[in-house]
Amino acid sequence: MQRAFVGIRIVVVSLIASGVVQLAKKSLVDKMAVAIFVGACVIMVITNWSPVVVIVLGAVLGLLYKGREVE
Amino acid sequence: MMIYLILYLNFMKIGAFSVGGGLATVPFLQELVDKYGWISHAELIDIIAVAESTPGAIGANAATFMGYKTAGFWGGIVAVLGLVTPAVIIIAVIAHFFDKFIHNKKVQNAFYGIRPVAAGIIAAAGIEVAIVAFELDFAGGFSGGSVVKMAIALGIYWLIVRYKKHPIMYIAGGALLGILIF
């Protein structure tokens, strides 16, 4: 049973990777979006910030960056 | 009693902030594991696998399993209730003016930033899952076993993209592979 889960855990990595690629295709619409993607990923790997904080930061960045185009 | 409240509030937070589909709950579940240590990181990955294999939303399934492992039957119920509470409230409120909400410029601007963040934090969660799954040991360099596991993951990724079957097919295949070669 333990050995089965060793194999299953490997598959979970592949499933998450394919999920990320699908999300990335829809959300990485320009260079700024790619920068936000990379930034969020790096912050989550190297710090222990809550994902909530990073999501809210993303919303604020989106409002500031996109908001400036209209005005 | 306290544990039920902690479960409810934590899963309510997950329900309110996990944007981007089922896998979006994974980074939040990792945060819970880091914070409370109810289960190990390896167990969390197993829960994700089971949640992907069973019918229903991954987030709700994972909440059930994690709540159950932490505080038994009622733990599972409370965790799922917490998870869906924000969605019920948000949908009930937004349903009234959905068109206005979705076409609101500020909402669209916020989501322009939220979507790549959602992808980014799931990618980071994937990296943490990979470290456990590949048994990577950065101090000791790459072991042969880790390289084999990474190669298998690459092969399975290719199969997922190529054949787009239900996750349970790949998970069953991974279980079989694990029994045969590890």
PDB file of N, CA, C and O in Angstrom, chain A residues 62-63 66, chain B residues 99 101-115:
ATOM      1  N   GLY A  62      -3.756  44.355  -9.858  1.00  0.00           N
ATOM      2  CA  GLY A  62      -4.614  44.403 -11.034  1.00  0.00           C
ATOM      3  C   GLY A  62      -5.375  45.717 -11.104  1.00  0.00           C
ATOM      4  O   GLY A  62      -5.449  46.354 -12.162  1.00  0.00           O
ATOM      5  N   LEU A  63      -5.937  46.139  -9.962  1.00  0.00           N
ATOM      6  CA  LEU A  63      -6.692  47.403  -9.916  1.00  0.00           C
ATOM      7  C   LEU A  63      -5.791  48.585 -10.259  1.00  0.00           C
ATOM      8  O   LEU A  63      -6.170  49.462 -11.040  1.00  0.00           O
ATOM      9  N   LYS A  66      -4.286  48.051 -14.176  1.00  0.00           N
ATOM     10  CA  LYS A  66      -5.305  48.187 -15.213  1.00  0.00           C
ATOM     11  C   LYS A  66      -6.083  49.498 -15.061  1.00  0.00           C
ATOM     12  O   LYS A  66      -6.512  50.092 -16.047  1.00  0.00           O
TER      13      LYS A  66
ATOM     14  N   ASP B  99     -24.723  40.291 -13.961  1.00  0.00           N
ATOM     15  CA  ASP B  99     -24.248  40.944 -15.182  1.00  0.00           C
ATOM     16  C   ASP B  99     -23.445  42.195 -14.878  1.00  0.00           C
ATOM     17  O   ASP B  99     -22.373  42.408 -15.426  1.00  0.00           O
ATOM     18  N   PHE B 101     -21.944  42.824 -12.082  1.00  0.00           N
ATOM     19  CA  PHE B 101     -20.733  42.448 -11.376  1.00  0.00           C
ATOM     20  C   PHE B 101     -19.648  42.009 -12.349  1.00  0.00           C
ATOM     21  O   PHE B 101     -18.519  42.469 -12.306  1.00  0.00           O
ATOM     22  N   ILE B 102     -20.012  41.122 -13.267  1.00  0.00           N
ATOM     23  CA  ILE B 102     -19.016  40.499 -14.133  1.00  0.00           C
ATOM     24  C   ILE B 102     -18.493  41.507 -15.168  1.00  0.00           C
ATOM     25  O   ILE B 102     -17.394  41.394 -15.653  1.00  0.00           O
ATOM     26  N   HIS B 103     -19.314  42.502 -15.498  1.00  0.00           N
ATOM     27  CA  HIS B 103     -18.870  43.493 -16.480  1.00  0.00           C
ATOM     28  C   HIS B 103     -18.298  44.750 -15.839  1.00  0.00           C
ATOM     29  O   HIS B 103     -17.868  45.651 -16.546  1.00  0.00           O
ATOM     30  N   ASN B 104     -18.317  44.765 -14.502  1.00  0.00           N
ATOM     31  CA  ASN B 104     -17.749  45.919 -13.802  1.00  0.00           C
ATOM     32  C   ASN B 104     -16.248  46.010 -14.083  1.00  0.00           C
ATOM     33  O   ASN B 104     -15.515  45.041 -13.944  1.00  0.00           O
ATOM     34  N   LYS B 105     -15.801  47.205 -14.474  1.00  0.00           N
ATOM     35  CA  LYS B 105     -14.401  47.388 -14.874  1.00  0.00           C
ATOM     36  C   LYS B 105     -13.445  47.080 -13.716  1.00  0.00           C
ATOM     37  O   LYS B 105     -12.419  46.432 -13.904  1.00  0.00           O
ATOM     38  N   LYS B 106     -13.820  47.532 -12.517  1.00  0.00           N
ATOM     39  CA  LYS B 106     -12.939  47.324 -11.364  1.00  0.00           C
ATOM     40  C   LYS B 106     -12.823  45.834 -11.021  1.00  0.00           C
ATOM     41  O   LYS B 106     -11.751  45.341 -10.678  1.00  0.00           O
ATOM     42  N   VAL B 107     -13.947  45.116 -11.125  1.00  0.00           N
ATOM     43  CA  VAL B 107     -13.925  43.668 -10.863  1.00  0.00           C
ATOM     44  C   VAL B 107     -13.013  42.983 -11.873  1.00  0.00           C
ATOM     45  O   VAL B 107     -12.184  42.140 -11.530  1.00  0.00           O
ATOM     46  N   GLN B 108     -13.152  43.376 -13.146  1.00  0.00           N
ATOM     47  CA  GLN B 108     -12.302  42.782 -14.192  1.00  0.00           C
ATOM     48  C   GLN B 108     -10.831  43.092 -13.942  1.00  0.00           C
ATOM     49  O   GLN B 108      -9.967  42.236 -14.111  1.00  0.00           O
ATOM     50  N   ASN B 109     -10.551  44.342 -13.537  1.00  0.00           N
ATOM     51  CA  ASN B 109      -9.170  44.729 -13.253  1.00  0.00           C
ATOM     52  C   ASN B 109      -8.591  43.904 -12.113  1.00  0.00           C
ATOM     53  O   ASN B 109      -7.450  43.447 -12.183  1.00  0.00           O
ATOM     54  N   ALA B 110      -9.385  43.735 -11.054  1.00  0.00           N
ATOM     55  CA  ALA B 110      -8.910  42.948  -9.911  1.00  0.00           C
ATOM     56  C   ALA B 110      -8.615  41.515 -10.355  1.00  0.00           C
ATOM     57  O   ALA B 110      -7.581  40.947 -10.010  1.00  0.00           O
ATOM     58  N   PHE B 111      -9.507  40.942 -11.198  1.00  0.00           N
ATOM     59  CA  PHE B 111      -9.304  39.557 -11.630  1.00  0.00           C
ATOM     60  C   PHE B 111      -8.134  39.420 -12.597  1.00  0.00           C
ATOM     61  O   PHE B 111      -7.504  38.364 -12.664  1.00  0.00           O
ATOM     62  N   TYR B 112      -7.807  40.516 -13.297  1.00  0.00           N
ATOM     63  CA  TYR B 112      -6.608  40.503 -14.140  1.00  0.00           C
ATOM     64  C   TYR B 112      -5.385  40.173 -13.286  1.00  0.00           C
ATOM     65  O   TYR B 112      -4.490  39.454 -13.722  1.00  0.00           O
ATOM     66  N   GLY B 113      -5.362  40.697 -12.045  1.00  0.00           N
ATOM     67  CA  GLY B 113      -4.254  40.404 -11.134  1.00  0.00           C
ATOM     68  C   GLY B 113      -4.428  39.110 -10.361  1.00  0.00           C
ATOM     69  O   GLY B 113      -3.460  38.418 -10.066  1.00  0.00           O
ATOM     70  N   ILE B 114      -5.690  38.771 -10.036  1.00  0.00           N
ATOM     71  CA  ILE B 114      -5.935  37.587  -9.200  1.00  0.00           C
ATOM     72  C   ILE B 114      -5.657  36.291  -9.970  1.00  0.00           C
ATOM     73  O   ILE B 114      -5.080  35.358  -9.432  1.00  0.00           O
ATOM     74  N   ARG B 115      -6.013  36.258 -11.264  1.00  0.00           N
ATOM     75  CA  ARG B 115      -5.861  35.011 -12.026  1.00  0.00           C
ATOM     76  C   ARG B 115      -4.409  34.531 -12.094  1.00  0.00           C
ATOM     77  O   ARG B 115      -4.139  33.364 -11.780  1.00  0.00           O
TER      78      ARG B 115
END
